[in-house]
Short mmCIF file of C-alpha atoms and ligand atoms in Angstrom, two decimals:
data_model
loop_
_atom_site.label_atom_id
_atom_site.label_comp_id
_atom_site.label_asym_id
_atom_site.label_seq_id
_atom_site.Cartn_x
_atom_site.Cartn_y
_atom_site.Cartn_z
CA MET A 354 -115.71 78.51 -135.65
CA ILE A 355 -113.29 80.73 -137.52
CA GLN A 356 -110.24 78.87 -138.81
CA THR A 357 -106.99 79.89 -140.43
CA VAL A 358 -107.05 80.88 -144.10
CA ARG A 359 -106.33 77.97 -146.50
CA GLY A 360 -102.61 77.38 -146.89
CA VAL A 361 -101.81 79.36 -143.72
CA HIS A 362 -100.75 77.68 -140.48
CA ASP A 363 -100.03 78.35 -136.85
CA ILE A 364 -96.60 77.33 -135.66
CA LEU A 365 -97.56 75.80 -132.34
CA PRO A 366 -95.39 75.81 -129.19
CA ASP A 367 -94.38 72.19 -129.84
CA ALA A 368 -92.64 73.19 -133.06
CA ILE A 369 -91.11 76.44 -131.82
CA PRO A 370 -87.86 75.02 -130.37
CA LEU A 371 -86.99 73.68 -133.83
CA TRP A 372 -87.70 77.06 -135.44
CA GLN A 373 -85.66 78.85 -132.80
CA PHE A 374 -82.83 76.42 -133.42
CA LEU A 375 -82.96 77.02 -137.20
CA GLU A 376 -82.86 80.78 -136.64
CA ALA A 377 -80.13 80.63 -134.01
CA ARG A 378 -77.88 78.60 -136.34
CA ALA A 379 -78.50 81.09 -139.15
CA LEU A 380 -77.50 83.95 -136.87
CA ALA A 381 -74.33 82.13 -135.81
CA ILE A 382 -73.20 80.76 -139.18
CA PHE A 383 -74.07 83.74 -141.37
CA GLY A 384 -72.34 85.85 -138.72
CA GLN A 385 -69.15 83.82 -139.25
CA TYR A 386 -69.21 85.02 -142.86
CA GLY A 387 -69.85 88.65 -141.93
CA PHE A 388 -73.58 88.87 -142.64
CA GLU A 389 -75.81 91.09 -140.54
CA GLU A 390 -79.56 90.81 -140.14
CA ILE A 391 -81.99 93.17 -141.87
CA ARG A 392 -85.74 93.41 -141.27
CA THR A 393 -87.78 94.88 -144.09
CA PRO A 394 -91.55 95.55 -144.18
CA LEU A 395 -94.08 92.77 -144.81
CA PHE A 396 -95.76 94.85 -147.50
CA GLU A 397 -94.48 97.20 -150.18
CA LYS A 398 -95.75 99.07 -153.20
CA THR A 399 -96.94 96.53 -155.77
CA GLU A 400 -94.76 98.20 -158.35
CA LEU A 401 -91.62 97.15 -156.46
CA PHE A 402 -92.37 93.46 -157.00
CA ALA A 403 -93.69 93.96 -160.54
CA ARG A 404 -90.40 95.63 -161.48
CA ALA A 405 -87.96 93.55 -159.44
CA VAL A 406 -89.44 90.06 -159.63
CA GLY A 407 -90.73 90.58 -163.17
CA ALA A 408 -94.18 91.34 -164.57
CA THR A 409 -94.41 88.07 -166.52
CA THR A 410 -93.40 85.76 -163.69
CA ASP A 411 -95.90 83.37 -162.06
CA ILE A 412 -95.36 85.19 -158.79
CA VAL A 413 -96.44 88.58 -160.09
CA GLU A 414 -99.01 87.33 -162.60
CA LYS A 415 -100.96 85.05 -160.32
CA GLU A 416 -99.54 84.63 -156.84
CA MET A 417 -99.41 88.01 -155.11
CA TYR A 418 -101.72 89.22 -152.37
CA THR A 419 -102.43 92.66 -153.75
CA PHE A 420 -104.80 95.20 -152.27
CA SER A 421 -105.37 98.92 -152.27
CA ASP A 422 -105.11 100.75 -148.99
CA ARG A 423 -107.51 103.47 -147.89
CA GLY A 424 -105.50 106.07 -149.75
CA GLY A 425 -105.89 104.14 -153.00
CA ASP A 426 -102.27 102.93 -153.32
CA SER A 427 -101.73 99.44 -154.67
CA LEU A 428 -99.76 97.43 -152.12
CA SER A 429 -98.73 93.78 -151.96
CA LEU A 430 -97.70 91.39 -149.23
CA ARG A 431 -94.13 90.41 -149.99
CA PRO A 432 -93.87 87.20 -152.04
CA GLU A 433 -90.09 87.05 -151.53
CA GLY A 434 -87.32 88.98 -149.80
CA THR A 435 -84.84 90.14 -152.41
CA ALA A 436 -86.93 92.96 -153.89
CA SER A 437 -87.23 94.68 -150.50
CA VAL A 438 -83.55 94.25 -149.67
CA VAL A 439 -82.59 95.77 -153.03
CA ARG A 440 -85.01 98.61 -152.41
CA ALA A 441 -83.38 99.21 -149.02
CA PHE A 442 -79.92 99.06 -150.60
CA VAL A 443 -80.87 101.75 -153.11
CA GLN A 444 -82.87 103.82 -150.63
CA GLN A 445 -79.99 103.89 -148.10
CA SER A 446 -77.27 104.44 -150.74
CA MET A 447 -75.45 101.36 -149.51
CA HIS A 448 -73.25 101.31 -152.64
CA ARG A 449 -70.95 103.60 -150.64
CA GLN A 450 -70.20 100.80 -148.18
CA LEU A 451 -69.51 97.73 -150.25
CA PRO A 452 -69.58 94.87 -149.76
CA TRP A 453 -72.98 94.87 -148.10
CA LYS A 454 -73.89 91.49 -146.61
CA VAL A 455 -77.31 91.01 -145.08
CA TRP A 456 -79.62 88.17 -144.11
CA TYR A 457 -83.32 88.13 -143.34
CA ARG A 458 -85.95 85.82 -141.92
CA GLY A 459 -89.71 85.99 -141.94
CA PRO A 460 -93.00 85.23 -143.61
CA MET A 461 -93.63 85.45 -147.36
CA PHE A 462 -97.02 85.28 -149.06
CA ARG A 463 -97.97 83.59 -152.32
CA TYR A 464 -101.35 82.50 -153.58
CA GLU A 465 -100.36 78.99 -154.63
CA ARG A 466 -102.07 75.62 -154.51
CA PRO A 467 -101.41 74.46 -150.95
CA GLN A 468 -99.84 71.03 -150.51
CA LYS A 469 -97.16 69.44 -148.34
CA GLY A 470 -94.24 71.88 -148.25
CA ARG A 471 -96.18 74.54 -150.16
CA GLN A 472 -98.16 77.15 -148.29
CA ARG A 473 -99.70 80.54 -148.87
CA GLN A 474 -97.90 82.03 -145.90
CA PHE A 475 -94.49 80.44 -145.58
CA HIS A 476 -91.17 81.46 -144.08
CA GLN A 477 -87.79 82.06 -145.57
CA ILE A 478 -84.31 82.73 -144.33
CA GLY A 479 -82.24 84.38 -147.02
CA CYS A 480 -78.97 86.18 -147.64
CA GLU A 481 -77.96 88.90 -150.08
CA LEU A 482 -74.41 89.94 -150.90
CA PHE A 483 -73.86 93.20 -152.78
CA GLY A 484 -70.61 94.30 -154.39
CA PRO A 485 -68.39 91.54 -155.73
CA GLU A 486 -68.85 90.23 -159.24
CA ASP A 487 -66.10 87.66 -158.81
CA PRO A 488 -67.06 83.96 -158.71
CA LEU A 489 -65.11 83.76 -155.45
CA ALA A 490 -68.16 85.41 -153.86
CA ASP A 491 -70.50 82.86 -155.48
CA ALA A 492 -68.36 80.01 -154.17
CA GLU A 493 -68.22 81.45 -150.66
CA LEU A 494 -71.98 81.98 -150.59
CA LEU A 495 -72.62 78.43 -151.78
CA ALA A 496 -70.20 77.11 -149.17
CA MET A 497 -72.15 79.08 -146.57
CA VAL A 498 -75.55 77.63 -147.58
CA MET A 499 -74.13 74.13 -147.54
CA ARG A 500 -72.41 74.71 -144.20
CA TYR A 501 -75.71 75.90 -142.73
CA LEU A 502 -77.70 72.97 -144.09
CA THR A 503 -75.08 70.49 -142.94
CA ASP A 504 -74.83 72.11 -139.54
CA ILE A 505 -78.55 71.77 -138.86
CA GLY A 506 -78.28 68.08 -139.65
CA LEU A 507 -79.18 67.57 -143.32
CA GLN A 508 -75.84 66.62 -144.88
CA THR A 509 -76.73 63.20 -146.25
CA SER A 510 -79.82 63.97 -148.27
CA LEU A 511 -78.72 67.14 -150.07
CA VAL A 512 -77.92 67.79 -153.73
CA LEU A 513 -76.47 71.10 -154.91
CA GLU A 514 -77.38 71.93 -158.51
CA ILE A 515 -75.87 74.83 -160.41
CA ASN A 516 -76.35 76.43 -163.79
CA SER A 517 -75.42 79.62 -165.59
CA LEU A 518 -78.13 81.85 -167.00
CA GLY A 519 -75.77 84.03 -169.05
CA CYS A 520 -75.85 87.79 -169.17
CA PRO A 521 -77.43 90.58 -171.24
CA ASP A 522 -74.84 89.86 -173.98
CA CYS A 523 -75.40 86.17 -174.47
CA ARG A 524 -78.92 85.55 -173.23
CA PRO A 525 -80.96 87.43 -175.90
CA PRO A 526 -79.47 85.51 -178.85
CA TYR A 527 -79.89 82.26 -176.91
CA ARG A 528 -83.47 83.21 -176.07
CA ASP A 529 -84.21 83.61 -179.80
CA LEU A 530 -82.73 80.19 -180.46
CA LEU A 531 -84.89 78.68 -177.75
CA ILE A 532 -88.07 80.37 -179.00
CA ALA A 533 -87.38 79.04 -182.50
CA PHE A 534 -87.00 75.55 -181.06
CA LEU A 535 -90.14 75.85 -178.94
CA ARG A 536 -92.25 77.03 -181.87
CA GLN A 537 -91.44 73.83 -183.69
CA THR A 538 -92.42 71.68 -180.77
CA ALA A 539 -95.28 73.85 -179.46
CA SER A 540 -98.02 71.26 -180.01
CA HIS A 541 -96.28 68.93 -177.56
CA LEU A 542 -96.20 71.51 -174.73
CA CYS A 543 -98.70 71.94 -171.90
CA ASP A 544 -101.13 74.89 -172.03
CA ASP A 545 -99.10 76.88 -169.51
CA CYS A 546 -95.95 76.51 -171.57
CA GLN A 547 -97.65 77.31 -174.88
CA ASN A 548 -98.74 80.44 -173.11
CA ARG A 549 -95.41 81.54 -171.68
CA MET A 550 -93.27 80.26 -174.55
CA GLU A 551 -92.93 83.68 -176.21
CA ARG A 552 -92.99 85.85 -173.08
CA ASN A 553 -90.85 83.74 -170.74
CA PRO A 554 -89.36 80.91 -172.82
CA LEU A 555 -86.70 79.88 -170.27
CA ARG A 556 -89.47 78.96 -167.85
CA VAL A 557 -90.53 76.17 -170.22
CA LEU A 558 -87.22 74.45 -169.51
CA ASP A 559 -88.09 73.67 -165.92
CA CYS A 560 -91.75 72.82 -166.39
CA LYS A 561 -92.53 69.79 -164.24
CA GLN A 562 -95.06 68.30 -166.71
CA GLU A 563 -93.94 65.01 -168.23
CA ARG A 564 -94.96 65.99 -171.79
CA CYS A 565 -92.93 69.20 -171.62
CA ARG A 566 -89.90 67.44 -170.20
CA ALA A 567 -89.96 65.06 -173.14
CA ALA A 568 -90.52 67.87 -175.64
CA ILE A 569 -87.58 69.95 -174.42
CA ALA A 570 -85.12 67.09 -173.96
CA THR A 571 -83.20 68.22 -177.05
CA ALA A 572 -83.73 71.98 -176.62
CA PRO A 573 -80.67 74.21 -176.82
CA VAL A 574 -79.39 75.09 -173.32
CA MET A 575 -77.84 78.33 -172.08
CA ILE A 576 -74.55 76.84 -170.91
CA ASP A 577 -73.77 75.81 -174.51
CA HIS A 578 -74.22 79.41 -175.66
CA LEU A 579 -72.45 81.47 -172.98
CA CYS A 580 -70.26 84.41 -174.01
CA PRO A 581 -66.54 84.19 -173.09
CA GLY A 582 -67.05 86.26 -169.93
CA CYS A 583 -69.85 84.03 -168.64
CA THR A 584 -68.00 80.85 -169.62
CA HIS A 585 -64.99 82.00 -167.62
CA HIS A 586 -67.14 83.00 -164.63
CA PHE A 587 -68.91 79.64 -164.59
CA SER A 588 -65.75 77.58 -164.95
CA ARG A 589 -64.06 79.46 -162.12
CA LEU A 590 -67.06 78.86 -159.89
CA LYS A 591 -66.89 75.14 -160.67
CA GLY A 592 -63.16 75.18 -159.92
CA HIS A 593 -63.68 76.80 -156.53
CA LEU A 594 -66.38 74.31 -155.57
CA GLU A 595 -64.14 71.40 -156.56
CA ASP A 596 -61.36 72.94 -154.50
CA LEU A 597 -63.67 73.12 -151.50
CA GLU A 598 -64.75 69.54 -152.14
CA ARG A 599 -68.36 70.59 -152.29
CA PRO A 600 -70.07 68.10 -154.61
CA PHE A 601 -72.43 69.66 -157.18
CA ARG A 602 -74.39 68.71 -160.25
CA ILE A 603 -74.80 70.87 -163.34
CA ASN A 604 -78.45 71.16 -164.32
CA PRO A 605 -78.68 73.02 -167.65
CA HIS A 606 -82.48 73.08 -167.40
CA MET A 607 -82.60 74.89 -164.10
CA VAL A 608 -83.94 78.41 -164.49
CA ARG A 609 -85.32 80.38 -161.63
CA GLY A 610 -88.89 81.60 -161.39
CA LEU A 611 -87.81 85.20 -160.94
CA ASP A 612 -86.66 87.34 -163.83
CA TYR A 613 -83.77 89.08 -162.15
CA TYR A 614 -81.19 86.30 -162.21
CA ASN A 615 -78.12 86.16 -164.47
CA ARG A 616 -75.03 83.96 -164.53
CA THR A 617 -74.93 81.68 -161.45
CA ALA A 618 -78.24 80.05 -160.53
CA PHE A 619 -78.46 77.29 -157.96
CA GLU A 620 -80.83 75.10 -156.04
CA VAL A 621 -80.37 72.73 -153.15
CA THR A 622 -82.79 69.82 -153.17
CA SER A 623 -83.41 67.11 -150.64
CA VAL A 624 -84.56 63.58 -151.31
CA GLY A 625 -86.79 63.53 -148.24
CA LEU A 626 -89.41 65.93 -149.54
CA GLY A 627 -91.28 64.42 -152.49
CA ALA A 628 -92.45 66.86 -155.15
CA GLN A 629 -91.67 70.04 -153.19
CA ASN A 630 -88.01 69.11 -152.92
CA ALA A 631 -86.18 72.45 -153.16
CA VAL A 632 -84.97 73.64 -149.75
CA ALA A 633 -82.84 76.55 -150.95
CA ALA A 634 -82.55 78.48 -154.17
CA GLY A 635 -80.82 81.56 -155.43
CA GLY A 636 -78.44 83.13 -157.84
CA ARG A 637 -76.74 86.20 -159.16
CA TYR A 638 -78.68 89.33 -160.04
CA ASP A 639 -76.05 91.76 -161.29
CA GLY A 640 -78.52 94.00 -163.15
CA LEU A 641 -81.23 94.38 -160.54
CA VAL A 642 -79.84 97.27 -158.49
CA ALA A 643 -79.42 99.43 -161.60
CA GLN A 644 -82.83 98.35 -162.85
CA MET A 645 -84.33 99.55 -159.55
CA GLY A 646 -82.71 102.96 -159.99
CA GLY A 647 -79.54 102.41 -157.94
CA THR A 648 -75.85 102.74 -158.78
CA PRO A 649 -75.06 99.60 -160.79
CA THR A 650 -73.89 96.98 -158.27
CA PRO A 651 -73.51 93.25 -158.83
CA ALA A 652 -75.15 91.00 -156.26
CA ILE A 653 -75.95 87.42 -155.39
CA GLY A 654 -78.33 85.84 -152.90
CA PHE A 655 -80.47 82.89 -151.92
CA ALA A 656 -83.48 81.94 -149.84
CA MET A 657 -84.34 78.79 -147.91
CA GLY A 658 -87.83 77.48 -147.23
CA MET A 659 -88.12 77.04 -143.47
CA GLU A 660 -91.22 74.83 -143.50
CA ARG A 661 -89.35 72.40 -145.72
CA LEU A 662 -86.33 72.39 -143.42
CA ALA A 663 -88.63 71.86 -140.46
CA LEU A 664 -90.35 68.94 -142.23
CA LEU A 665 -86.98 67.30 -142.84
CA LEU A 666 -85.76 67.77 -139.30
CA ASP A 667 -88.92 67.15 -137.35
CA GLN A 668 -88.21 63.85 -135.64
CA GLY A 669 -91.17 63.78 -133.34
CA LYS A 670 -92.36 66.37 -130.92
CA ASN A 671 -90.14 68.67 -128.95
CA ARG A 672 -90.75 68.62 -125.25
CA PRO A 673 -90.74 72.03 -123.64
CA ALA A 674 -87.91 72.61 -121.18
CA PRO A 675 -89.32 71.78 -117.73
CA PRO A 676 -89.37 74.50 -115.07
CA ASP A 677 -86.90 74.44 -112.21
CA VAL A 678 -89.64 74.96 -109.68
CA TYR A 679 -93.37 74.32 -109.40
CA LEU A 680 -94.81 76.61 -106.78
CA ALA A 681 -97.91 75.27 -105.02
CA PRO A 682 -99.64 77.69 -102.61
CA LEU A 683 -102.67 76.64 -100.56
CA GLY A 684 -105.15 79.38 -99.76
CA GLU A 685 -105.44 83.00 -100.72
CA GLN A 686 -102.75 84.37 -98.43
CA ALA A 687 -100.28 81.72 -99.51
CA GLU A 688 -101.07 82.55 -103.14
CA GLN A 689 -100.14 86.14 -102.53
CA ALA A 690 -96.86 85.08 -100.92
CA GLY A 691 -96.31 82.54 -103.74
CA LEU A 692 -96.75 85.16 -106.44
CA LYS A 693 -94.08 87.29 -104.78
CA LEU A 694 -91.71 84.40 -104.19
CA ALA A 695 -92.09 83.25 -107.83
CA GLU A 696 -91.09 86.73 -109.01
CA THR A 697 -88.09 86.78 -106.68
CA LEU A 698 -86.91 83.43 -108.04
CA ARG A 699 -87.41 84.48 -111.69
CA ALA A 700 -85.40 87.60 -111.03
CA GLN A 701 -82.57 85.20 -110.07
CA GLY A 702 -82.85 83.45 -113.43
CA LEU A 703 -84.94 80.44 -112.41
CA ALA A 704 -87.86 79.07 -114.45
CA VAL A 705 -90.88 78.96 -112.19
CA THR A 706 -94.41 77.71 -112.79
CA LEU A 707 -96.84 79.18 -110.28
CA ASN A 708 -99.89 77.00 -109.75
CA LEU A 709 -102.89 78.88 -111.10
CA GLY A 710 -106.53 78.08 -110.38
CA GLY A 711 -106.12 76.69 -106.86
CA GLY A 712 -106.84 73.04 -106.13
CA SER A 713 -106.04 70.67 -103.27
CA LEU A 714 -102.46 69.89 -102.36
CA LYS A 715 -102.85 66.52 -104.01
CA SER A 716 -104.04 67.94 -107.33
CA GLN A 717 -101.36 70.64 -107.26
CA MET A 718 -98.67 68.03 -106.73
CA LYS A 719 -100.06 66.04 -109.63
CA ARG A 720 -99.63 69.09 -111.85
CA ALA A 721 -96.14 69.61 -110.47
CA GLY A 722 -95.31 66.04 -111.50
CA ARG A 723 -96.67 66.53 -114.99
CA SER A 724 -94.66 69.75 -115.42
CA GLN A 725 -91.46 67.72 -114.77
CA ALA A 726 -90.20 70.46 -112.50
CA ARG A 727 -87.12 69.51 -110.51
CA PHE A 728 -88.47 71.01 -107.29
CA ALA A 729 -91.89 71.72 -105.86
CA LEU A 730 -92.37 74.45 -103.29
CA MET A 731 -95.42 74.15 -101.05
CA ILE A 732 -96.77 76.98 -98.95
CA GLY A 733 -99.84 76.64 -96.69
CA GLU A 734 -101.25 78.56 -93.73
CA ALA A 735 -98.98 76.77 -91.26
CA GLU A 736 -95.85 77.46 -93.30
CA LEU A 737 -96.82 81.11 -93.71
CA GLU A 738 -97.08 81.48 -89.97
CA LYS A 739 -93.67 79.91 -89.40
CA ASN A 740 -92.08 81.82 -92.31
CA VAL A 741 -90.97 78.61 -94.01
CA VAL A 742 -91.78 76.69 -97.17
CA ILE A 743 -91.71 72.98 -97.88
CA LEU A 744 -89.27 72.08 -100.60
CA LYS A 745 -89.61 68.76 -102.37
CA GLU A 746 -87.07 67.34 -104.78
CA MET A 747 -89.44 65.56 -107.14
CA ALA A 748 -87.22 62.79 -108.44
CA LEU A 749 -86.18 61.71 -104.93
CA GLY A 750 -89.51 62.34 -103.26
CA GLN A 751 -87.65 63.91 -100.31
CA GLN A 752 -89.01 67.00 -98.69
CA GLN A 753 -87.69 69.45 -96.14
CA GLU A 754 -88.70 72.68 -94.50
CA ILE A 755 -86.54 75.68 -95.28
CA ARG A 756 -86.76 79.28 -94.23
CA HIS A 757 -88.59 81.50 -96.70
CA SER A 758 -85.64 83.88 -96.96
CA GLU A 759 -83.22 81.06 -97.77
CA VAL A 760 -85.22 79.69 -100.70
CA PRO A 761 -83.68 81.85 -103.47
CA GLY A 762 -80.11 81.23 -102.37
CA PHE A 763 -80.62 77.51 -102.04
CA LEU A 764 -82.36 77.10 -105.41
CA VAL A 765 -79.99 79.30 -107.35
CA ASN A 766 -77.05 77.30 -106.07
CA THR A 767 -78.69 74.02 -106.92
CA CYS A 768 -80.17 74.88 -110.30
CA ARG A 769 -77.58 77.41 -111.49
CA THR A 770 -78.95 79.57 -114.29
CA ILE A 771 -81.53 78.45 -116.76
CA SER A 772 -80.59 78.04 -120.38
CA VAL A 773 -82.91 79.62 -122.92
CA GLY A 774 -83.53 78.31 -126.43
CA ASP A 775 -81.69 75.00 -126.23
CA GLY A 776 -84.86 72.95 -126.19
CA HIS A 777 -83.95 71.39 -129.52
CA ARG A 778 -81.24 68.73 -129.77
P1 LIG B 843 -90.67 76.02 -155.91
O1 LIG B 843 -90.02 75.57 -157.16
O2 LIG B 843 -90.69 74.97 -154.84
O3 LIG B 843 -92.00 76.66 -156.15
P2 LIG B 843 -89.52 78.63 -155.99
O4 LIG B 843 -88.60 78.53 -157.12
O5 LIG B 843 -90.83 79.29 -156.16
O6 LIG B 843 -89.74 77.17 -155.34
P3 LIG B 843 -88.03 80.59 -154.48
O7 LIG B 843 -88.94 81.69 -154.82
O8 LIG B 843 -86.68 80.60 -155.06
O9 LIG B 843 -88.75 79.20 -154.73
O10 LIG B 843 -87.92 80.46 -152.88
C1 LIG B 843 -86.84 79.79 -152.25
C2 LIG B 843 -87.32 78.67 -151.37
O11 LIG B 843 -88.47 79.02 -150.63
C3 LIG B 843 -87.77 77.43 -152.13
O12 LIG B 843 -86.67 76.65 -152.48
C4 LIG B 843 -88.65 76.75 -151.13
O13 LIG B 843 -87.88 76.01 -150.20
C5 LIG B 843 -89.30 77.89 -150.42
N1 LIG B 843 -90.67 78.15 -150.93
C6 LIG B 843 -91.02 78.81 -152.05
N2 LIG B 843 -92.36 78.87 -152.17
C7 LIG B 843 -92.87 78.23 -151.08
C8 LIG B 843 -94.21 77.96 -150.60
N3 LIG B 843 -95.28 78.38 -151.26
N4 LIG B 843 -94.34 77.29 -149.45
C9 LIG B 843 -93.26 76.86 -148.75
N5 LIG B 843 -91.99 77.09 -149.13
C10 LIG B 843 -91.79 77.76 -150.28
MG1 LIG B 844 -92.67 78.58 -156.78
#
């Protein structure tokens, strides 16, 4: 038997209503803030991610699915969404229409060690906002993430953490300070951190290993070494969040795993998730557009892990919405008439399950019961001859004969229109 690749999962019909709900709320809420959806390709030139995400990041060094196509080009499945959106921004010269506000949804691919809440194909919903440099934009974006997460039902368990990662003026001198500190304490660091200490020293600050956490407890932190511009930006952001009464925590050790961030960085964690507790993460990337060859444009964005949201919200199985009608034909001629009648009813907006695979009346009615349909329609030879059907209202057990031609009108009036996509909640 061939099974899914390790770390890759089907999303089965049972879970789909929850996913549709999460996507529908994103569409509605991000729309309130003026964001439009964008759909970018699932694979890009490898160079895009190497340049945008950063050649020394874990993602690019060890997590990408990279392959060469038949023409010999090196391509990679996207490990995240921002690189592609920035590429699209530059490619379409969107700097002429600022601000540009877009959101995306879809699968991402990273070769990581699979565990609960961590997969090799996973899904993100994310937003990117191009144009404003002002912390007002940061505050509005953070308010939007929190509104979304609260709306879907997570309010109680969430913590918003923020930090500032400085800018090209203040980060390099701070980075030197940090490297000097790390050299002194190198023997206490894990192998990974000893390795990345010179190339990506900030990453050491959010290493999850106990020994590293102890070793860096007294390390210098970026927010103590911000330039005046970054200090002002960060304090205005904090002011706006206080104004909005959005609780937050400053985490000076939070750095993001992608190189492109500057100034505002943030993460939303949830207590319900164990080790993989980040549900959303993002930050400012004012230099990335220019770095990718575009007209310099500040930007900020975030991404949410959908599997983790689904884990938090999944309170048991979702039952599929039952059909309005279960159509039970007896015999070949009745099946033909049933197929046509089912189509007529669907054209009127009704949800109809046509019995497939024959069976006695008794077994068909059993299936009708299991489907939880409100009505069953039975057609046999005798009914065909008389041009009628037998209609049974399942909950009441009452049945009546009605004329074939009156079935659509009667059912439409009784059932009204079906509602799509409200299976959840
Ligand atoms: P983590 O620290 O959990 O590895 P990250 O910093 O790599 O997260 P980002 O690249 O910022 O995460 O992605 C944003 C969100 O996407 C994360 O907060 C998380 O919810 C989700 N996510 C990231 N990697 C995975 C994965 N392998 N499987 C499932 N969800 C993921
Ligand atoms: Mg990661």
